[in-house]
Short mmCIF file of N, CA and C in Angstrom, two decimals:
data_model
loop_
_atom_site.label_atom_id
_atom_site.label_comp_id
_atom_site.label_asym_id
_atom_site.label_seq_id
_atom_site.Cartn_x
_atom_site.Cartn_y
_atom_site.Cartn_z
N MET A 2 3.58 -85.90 29.76
CA MET A 2 3.99 -86.20 31.16
C MET A 2 2.84 -86.98 31.81
N SER A 3 3.17 -87.82 32.74
CA SER A 3 2.13 -88.53 33.46
C SER A 3 2.01 -88.16 34.88
N VAL A 4 0.89 -88.50 35.47
CA VAL A 4 0.59 -88.18 36.85
C VAL A 4 1.43 -89.11 37.76
N VAL A 5 1.99 -88.53 38.81
CA VAL A 5 2.64 -89.27 39.84
C VAL A 5 1.70 -89.36 41.03
N GLU A 6 1.47 -90.63 41.49
CA GLU A 6 0.57 -90.81 42.65
C GLU A 6 1.22 -91.79 43.57
N GLU A 7 1.22 -91.44 44.83
CA GLU A 7 1.79 -92.31 45.86
C GLU A 7 0.80 -92.49 46.95
N HIS A 8 0.52 -93.76 47.23
CA HIS A 8 -0.42 -94.06 48.35
C HIS A 8 0.44 -94.31 49.58
N ALA A 9 0.12 -93.60 50.64
CA ALA A 9 0.92 -93.65 51.87
C ALA A 9 -0.01 -93.78 53.05
N ARG A 10 0.62 -93.95 54.20
CA ARG A 10 -0.11 -93.94 55.46
C ARG A 10 0.46 -92.76 56.27
N ALA A 11 -0.44 -92.16 57.01
CA ALA A 11 -0.05 -91.01 57.82
C ALA A 11 -0.87 -91.14 59.12
N GLN A 12 -0.39 -90.34 60.08
CA GLN A 12 -1.03 -90.30 61.40
C GLN A 12 -1.70 -88.98 61.63
N ILE A 13 -3.02 -88.98 61.87
CA ILE A 13 -3.72 -87.78 62.22
C ILE A 13 -3.40 -87.47 63.67
N VAL A 14 -2.73 -86.33 63.91
CA VAL A 14 -2.40 -85.94 65.27
C VAL A 14 -3.54 -85.24 65.93
N THR A 15 -4.30 -84.39 65.19
CA THR A 15 -5.44 -83.69 65.74
C THR A 15 -6.34 -83.27 64.56
N ASP A 16 -7.63 -83.22 64.78
CA ASP A 16 -8.48 -82.77 63.72
C ASP A 16 -9.83 -82.50 64.33
N THR A 17 -10.50 -81.41 63.90
CA THR A 17 -11.84 -81.11 64.39
C THR A 17 -12.93 -81.69 63.57
N ASP A 18 -12.66 -82.26 62.38
CA ASP A 18 -13.60 -82.86 61.53
C ASP A 18 -13.95 -84.23 62.02
N ASP A 19 -15.23 -84.47 62.35
CA ASP A 19 -15.65 -85.76 62.92
C ASP A 19 -15.30 -86.95 61.99
N GLN A 20 -15.50 -86.82 60.70
CA GLN A 20 -15.32 -87.94 59.81
C GLN A 20 -13.85 -88.39 59.85
N VAL A 21 -12.92 -87.47 59.86
CA VAL A 21 -11.50 -87.88 59.85
C VAL A 21 -11.14 -88.30 61.28
N GLN A 22 -11.63 -87.56 62.28
CA GLN A 22 -11.31 -87.86 63.63
C GLN A 22 -11.60 -89.32 64.13
N THR A 23 -12.62 -89.92 63.55
CA THR A 23 -12.97 -91.27 63.85
C THR A 23 -11.94 -92.25 63.32
N GLU A 24 -11.11 -91.81 62.40
CA GLU A 24 -10.03 -92.70 61.79
C GLU A 24 -8.80 -92.63 62.71
N ARG A 25 -8.82 -93.30 63.82
CA ARG A 25 -7.67 -93.32 64.72
C ARG A 25 -6.59 -94.18 64.15
N GLY A 26 -5.36 -93.82 64.50
CA GLY A 26 -4.20 -94.59 63.99
C GLY A 26 -3.86 -94.16 62.57
N ALA A 27 -3.11 -94.94 61.86
CA ALA A 27 -2.66 -94.63 60.53
C ALA A 27 -3.85 -94.57 59.57
N ILE A 28 -3.85 -93.59 58.76
CA ILE A 28 -4.93 -93.43 57.77
C ILE A 28 -4.30 -93.44 56.36
N PRO A 29 -5.02 -93.84 55.34
CA PRO A 29 -4.53 -93.79 53.97
C PRO A 29 -4.53 -92.38 53.45
N VAL A 30 -3.46 -92.03 52.77
CA VAL A 30 -3.28 -90.68 52.20
C VAL A 30 -2.86 -90.88 50.75
N VAL A 31 -3.32 -90.01 49.84
CA VAL A 31 -2.84 -90.05 48.50
C VAL A 31 -2.07 -88.74 48.19
N LEU A 32 -0.85 -88.95 47.78
CA LEU A 32 0.00 -87.82 47.35
C LEU A 32 -0.03 -87.82 45.82
N ARG A 33 -0.35 -86.69 45.22
CA ARG A 33 -0.60 -86.64 43.79
C ARG A 33 0.05 -85.40 43.17
N TYR A 34 0.68 -85.69 42.02
CA TYR A 34 1.38 -84.67 41.22
C TYR A 34 0.91 -84.81 39.79
N ASP A 35 0.28 -83.74 39.24
CA ASP A 35 -0.16 -83.71 37.84
C ASP A 35 0.55 -82.61 37.11
N PRO A 36 1.65 -82.90 36.40
CA PRO A 36 2.38 -81.81 35.76
C PRO A 36 1.65 -81.12 34.68
N ASP A 37 0.68 -81.75 34.06
CA ASP A 37 -0.14 -81.07 33.04
C ASP A 37 -1.14 -80.06 33.63
N SER A 38 -1.58 -80.35 34.88
CA SER A 38 -2.54 -79.48 35.51
C SER A 38 -1.82 -78.30 36.20
N ASP A 39 -0.79 -78.61 37.01
CA ASP A 39 -0.02 -77.53 37.70
C ASP A 39 1.36 -78.10 38.08
N PRO A 40 2.35 -77.79 37.30
CA PRO A 40 3.65 -78.37 37.48
C PRO A 40 4.41 -77.91 38.78
N ARG A 41 3.86 -76.93 39.42
CA ARG A 41 4.50 -76.45 40.64
C ARG A 41 3.83 -76.89 41.98
N SER A 42 2.73 -77.65 41.77
CA SER A 42 1.99 -78.06 43.00
C SER A 42 1.81 -79.53 43.12
N VAL A 43 1.57 -79.91 44.34
CA VAL A 43 1.20 -81.37 44.66
C VAL A 43 -0.10 -81.27 45.48
N ARG A 44 -0.74 -82.43 45.58
CA ARG A 44 -2.01 -82.52 46.34
C ARG A 44 -1.86 -83.61 47.39
N ILE A 45 -2.45 -83.36 48.57
CA ILE A 45 -2.50 -84.32 49.64
C ILE A 45 -3.99 -84.60 49.83
N GLY A 46 -4.33 -85.84 49.65
CA GLY A 46 -5.76 -86.27 49.82
C GLY A 46 -5.93 -87.11 51.05
N LEU A 47 -6.76 -86.73 51.99
CA LEU A 47 -7.09 -87.48 53.17
C LEU A 47 -8.44 -88.21 52.88
N PRO A 48 -8.77 -89.17 53.76
CA PRO A 48 -10.05 -89.83 53.59
C PRO A 48 -11.23 -88.84 53.49
N GLY A 49 -12.22 -89.20 52.68
CA GLY A 49 -13.37 -88.32 52.50
C GLY A 49 -13.03 -87.21 51.51
N PRO A 50 -13.72 -86.10 51.51
CA PRO A 50 -13.48 -85.07 50.51
C PRO A 50 -12.46 -84.08 50.97
N HIS A 51 -11.42 -84.56 51.63
CA HIS A 51 -10.39 -83.66 52.19
C HIS A 51 -9.17 -83.70 51.31
N GLU A 52 -8.95 -82.64 50.58
CA GLU A 52 -7.80 -82.54 49.67
C GLU A 52 -7.25 -81.10 49.70
N TRP A 53 -5.90 -81.03 49.80
CA TRP A 53 -5.25 -79.75 49.83
C TRP A 53 -4.17 -79.73 48.74
N THR A 54 -4.02 -78.52 48.18
CA THR A 54 -2.96 -78.32 47.14
C THR A 54 -1.92 -77.40 47.74
N LEU A 55 -0.66 -77.81 47.64
CA LEU A 55 0.46 -76.97 48.09
C LEU A 55 1.58 -77.02 47.09
N SER A 56 2.43 -76.06 47.14
CA SER A 56 3.58 -76.03 46.20
C SER A 56 4.59 -77.12 46.57
N ARG A 57 5.21 -77.68 45.56
CA ARG A 57 6.25 -78.66 45.79
C ARG A 57 7.41 -78.01 46.65
N SER A 58 7.70 -76.77 46.36
CA SER A 58 8.82 -76.08 47.04
C SER A 58 8.49 -75.98 48.51
N LEU A 59 7.20 -75.66 48.86
CA LEU A 59 6.83 -75.61 50.29
C LEU A 59 7.03 -76.90 51.00
N LEU A 60 6.60 -77.99 50.36
CA LEU A 60 6.76 -79.31 50.93
C LEU A 60 8.24 -79.62 51.11
N GLU A 61 9.05 -79.32 50.11
CA GLU A 61 10.49 -79.60 50.20
C GLU A 61 11.12 -78.76 51.30
N GLN A 62 10.80 -77.45 51.40
CA GLN A 62 11.37 -76.59 52.44
C GLN A 62 10.94 -77.10 53.80
N GLY A 63 9.74 -77.54 53.97
CA GLY A 63 9.23 -77.93 55.23
C GLY A 63 9.84 -79.24 55.76
N LEU A 64 10.51 -79.98 54.88
CA LEU A 64 11.22 -81.21 55.31
C LEU A 64 12.54 -80.85 55.99
N ARG A 65 12.96 -79.61 55.75
CA ARG A 65 14.30 -79.19 56.37
C ARG A 65 14.10 -78.19 57.54
N ALA A 66 13.09 -77.37 57.48
CA ALA A 66 12.85 -76.34 58.50
C ALA A 66 11.40 -75.95 58.42
N PRO A 67 10.82 -75.39 59.48
CA PRO A 67 9.44 -74.93 59.40
C PRO A 67 9.20 -74.00 58.26
N ALA A 68 8.13 -74.25 57.53
CA ALA A 68 7.71 -73.45 56.34
C ALA A 68 6.21 -73.39 56.26
N GLY A 69 5.71 -72.29 55.75
CA GLY A 69 4.26 -72.18 55.61
C GLY A 69 3.87 -71.17 54.57
N SER A 70 2.63 -71.31 54.14
CA SER A 70 2.03 -70.41 53.20
C SER A 70 0.52 -70.55 53.32
N GLY A 71 -0.11 -69.43 53.70
CA GLY A 71 -1.56 -69.42 53.82
C GLY A 71 -2.07 -70.43 54.79
N GLU A 72 -2.87 -71.36 54.36
CA GLU A 72 -3.48 -72.30 55.27
C GLU A 72 -2.70 -73.60 55.51
N ILE A 73 -1.50 -73.67 54.96
CA ILE A 73 -0.68 -74.89 55.08
C ILE A 73 0.69 -74.57 55.74
N ARG A 74 1.03 -75.43 56.72
CA ARG A 74 2.36 -75.33 57.33
C ARG A 74 3.00 -76.71 57.30
N VAL A 75 4.35 -76.78 57.13
CA VAL A 75 5.07 -78.03 57.09
C VAL A 75 6.34 -77.86 57.92
N TRP A 76 6.67 -78.91 58.73
CA TRP A 76 7.88 -78.81 59.49
C TRP A 76 8.41 -80.22 59.80
N PRO A 77 9.75 -80.30 59.96
CA PRO A 77 10.30 -81.58 60.31
C PRO A 77 9.94 -81.93 61.80
N CYS A 78 9.81 -83.18 62.12
CA CYS A 78 9.50 -83.59 63.48
C CYS A 78 10.52 -84.73 63.83
N GLY A 79 11.61 -84.32 64.47
CA GLY A 79 12.63 -85.29 64.69
C GLY A 79 13.41 -85.62 63.45
N ARG A 80 14.09 -86.71 63.41
CA ARG A 80 14.92 -87.09 62.24
C ARG A 80 14.12 -87.84 61.12
N VAL A 81 13.04 -88.48 61.52
CA VAL A 81 12.38 -89.39 60.55
C VAL A 81 10.92 -89.03 60.20
N GLN A 82 10.42 -87.95 60.76
CA GLN A 82 9.01 -87.58 60.50
C GLN A 82 8.90 -86.15 60.12
N ALA A 83 7.73 -85.84 59.47
CA ALA A 83 7.43 -84.45 59.13
C ALA A 83 5.93 -84.26 59.42
N VAL A 84 5.58 -83.05 59.74
CA VAL A 84 4.24 -82.70 60.06
C VAL A 84 3.73 -81.74 58.98
N VAL A 85 2.49 -81.96 58.59
CA VAL A 85 1.77 -81.09 57.65
C VAL A 85 0.49 -80.59 58.41
N GLU A 86 0.39 -79.30 58.59
CA GLU A 86 -0.77 -78.70 59.22
C GLU A 86 -1.61 -78.02 58.21
N LEU A 87 -2.89 -78.46 58.11
CA LEU A 87 -3.79 -77.98 57.09
C LEU A 87 -4.99 -77.29 57.71
N HIS A 88 -5.18 -76.00 57.39
CA HIS A 88 -6.29 -75.24 58.00
C HIS A 88 -7.45 -75.14 56.93
N SER A 89 -8.71 -75.27 57.46
CA SER A 89 -9.81 -75.07 56.56
C SER A 89 -10.91 -74.40 57.46
N ALA A 90 -12.04 -74.06 56.81
CA ALA A 90 -13.13 -73.45 57.55
C ALA A 90 -13.67 -74.38 58.57
N LYS A 91 -13.50 -75.68 58.45
CA LYS A 91 -14.04 -76.70 59.41
C LYS A 91 -13.05 -77.02 60.54
N GLY A 92 -11.84 -76.52 60.45
CA GLY A 92 -10.89 -76.76 61.50
C GLY A 92 -9.47 -76.96 61.00
N VAL A 93 -8.68 -77.59 61.82
CA VAL A 93 -7.27 -77.83 61.50
C VAL A 93 -6.94 -79.31 61.53
N SER A 94 -6.28 -79.79 60.53
CA SER A 94 -5.80 -81.16 60.51
C SER A 94 -4.31 -81.18 60.63
N VAL A 95 -3.78 -81.88 61.60
CA VAL A 95 -2.36 -82.00 61.73
C VAL A 95 -1.98 -83.46 61.45
N VAL A 96 -1.26 -83.63 60.36
CA VAL A 96 -0.90 -84.95 59.82
C VAL A 96 0.52 -85.20 59.84
N GLN A 97 0.94 -86.39 60.42
CA GLN A 97 2.37 -86.72 60.57
C GLN A 97 2.70 -87.81 59.59
N PHE A 98 3.76 -87.57 58.80
CA PHE A 98 4.24 -88.50 57.78
C PHE A 98 5.64 -88.98 58.10
N GLU A 99 6.04 -90.11 57.59
CA GLU A 99 7.45 -90.49 57.62
C GLU A 99 8.06 -89.64 56.56
N SER A 100 9.17 -88.97 56.85
CA SER A 100 9.82 -88.12 55.96
C SER A 100 10.27 -88.78 54.68
N LYS A 101 10.71 -90.03 54.79
CA LYS A 101 11.17 -90.77 53.60
C LYS A 101 10.03 -90.94 52.57
N THR A 102 8.79 -91.02 53.03
CA THR A 102 7.68 -91.16 52.10
C THR A 102 7.55 -89.88 51.26
N LEU A 103 7.67 -88.73 51.96
CA LEU A 103 7.55 -87.49 51.25
C LEU A 103 8.75 -87.16 50.32
N VAL A 104 9.90 -87.53 50.81
CA VAL A 104 11.17 -87.40 49.97
C VAL A 104 11.02 -88.25 48.74
N ARG A 105 10.65 -89.51 48.82
CA ARG A 105 10.48 -90.42 47.75
C ARG A 105 9.48 -89.86 46.69
N PHE A 106 8.33 -89.33 47.19
CA PHE A 106 7.31 -88.70 46.36
C PHE A 106 7.86 -87.55 45.65
N LEU A 107 8.54 -86.63 46.31
CA LEU A 107 9.09 -85.44 45.70
C LEU A 107 10.09 -85.81 44.60
N ARG A 108 10.95 -86.80 44.87
CA ARG A 108 11.92 -87.25 43.85
C ARG A 108 11.23 -87.70 42.62
N ARG A 109 10.17 -88.50 42.79
CA ARG A 109 9.45 -88.95 41.61
C ARG A 109 8.80 -87.82 40.82
N THR A 110 8.34 -86.76 41.52
CA THR A 110 7.73 -85.63 40.79
C THR A 110 8.79 -84.86 40.01
N TYR A 111 9.97 -84.71 40.59
CA TYR A 111 11.01 -84.01 39.86
C TYR A 111 11.50 -84.83 38.68
N LEU A 112 11.59 -86.16 38.80
CA LEU A 112 11.97 -87.01 37.67
C LEU A 112 10.92 -86.93 36.54
N GLU A 113 9.68 -86.99 36.91
CA GLU A 113 8.56 -86.86 35.93
C GLU A 113 8.58 -85.54 35.20
N ALA A 114 8.94 -84.47 35.92
CA ALA A 114 8.94 -83.14 35.34
C ALA A 114 10.24 -82.87 34.52
N GLY A 115 11.18 -83.80 34.62
CA GLY A 115 12.44 -83.66 33.91
C GLY A 115 13.33 -82.63 34.58
N THR A 116 13.03 -82.36 35.88
CA THR A 116 13.88 -81.49 36.62
C THR A 116 15.06 -82.19 37.22
N PRO A 117 16.25 -81.61 37.19
CA PRO A 117 17.39 -82.30 37.81
C PRO A 117 17.09 -82.57 39.29
N VAL A 118 17.44 -83.70 39.74
CA VAL A 118 17.03 -84.05 41.13
C VAL A 118 18.20 -83.68 42.08
N THR A 119 17.89 -82.81 42.99
CA THR A 119 18.75 -82.58 44.09
C THR A 119 18.10 -83.23 45.29
N ARG A 120 18.83 -83.42 46.31
CA ARG A 120 18.27 -84.07 47.46
C ARG A 120 17.23 -83.19 48.14
N PRO A 121 15.87 -83.58 48.05
CA PRO A 121 14.78 -82.71 48.62
C PRO A 121 14.87 -82.53 50.11
N ALA A 122 15.59 -83.32 50.82
CA ALA A 122 15.64 -83.11 52.30
C ALA A 122 16.97 -83.47 52.84
#
């Protein structure tokens, strides 16, 4: 199986980390799925050394209704956006995505894993 990687743009809503905070407006984000490493998880990479791992199911659930586990929370924001809240020792990053970007990425991960695709959101 191969790695699924999607380059997207997201909006930082709030962040206490100075390096990311200086990046006003849309920032580049890398969504990554490596089925050989961990078939149940995806990664969200923000600029700099900011990367979080979360379960695919948490991301999928959060597109429909508020969901969370540990340091990560995901919830829908209106009809076309979703928010991912990421907690670390340095603070909290609140990142807003277009829902269709996350849905497209999730579909690709399920196809790569050979999992029947149901509508993720």
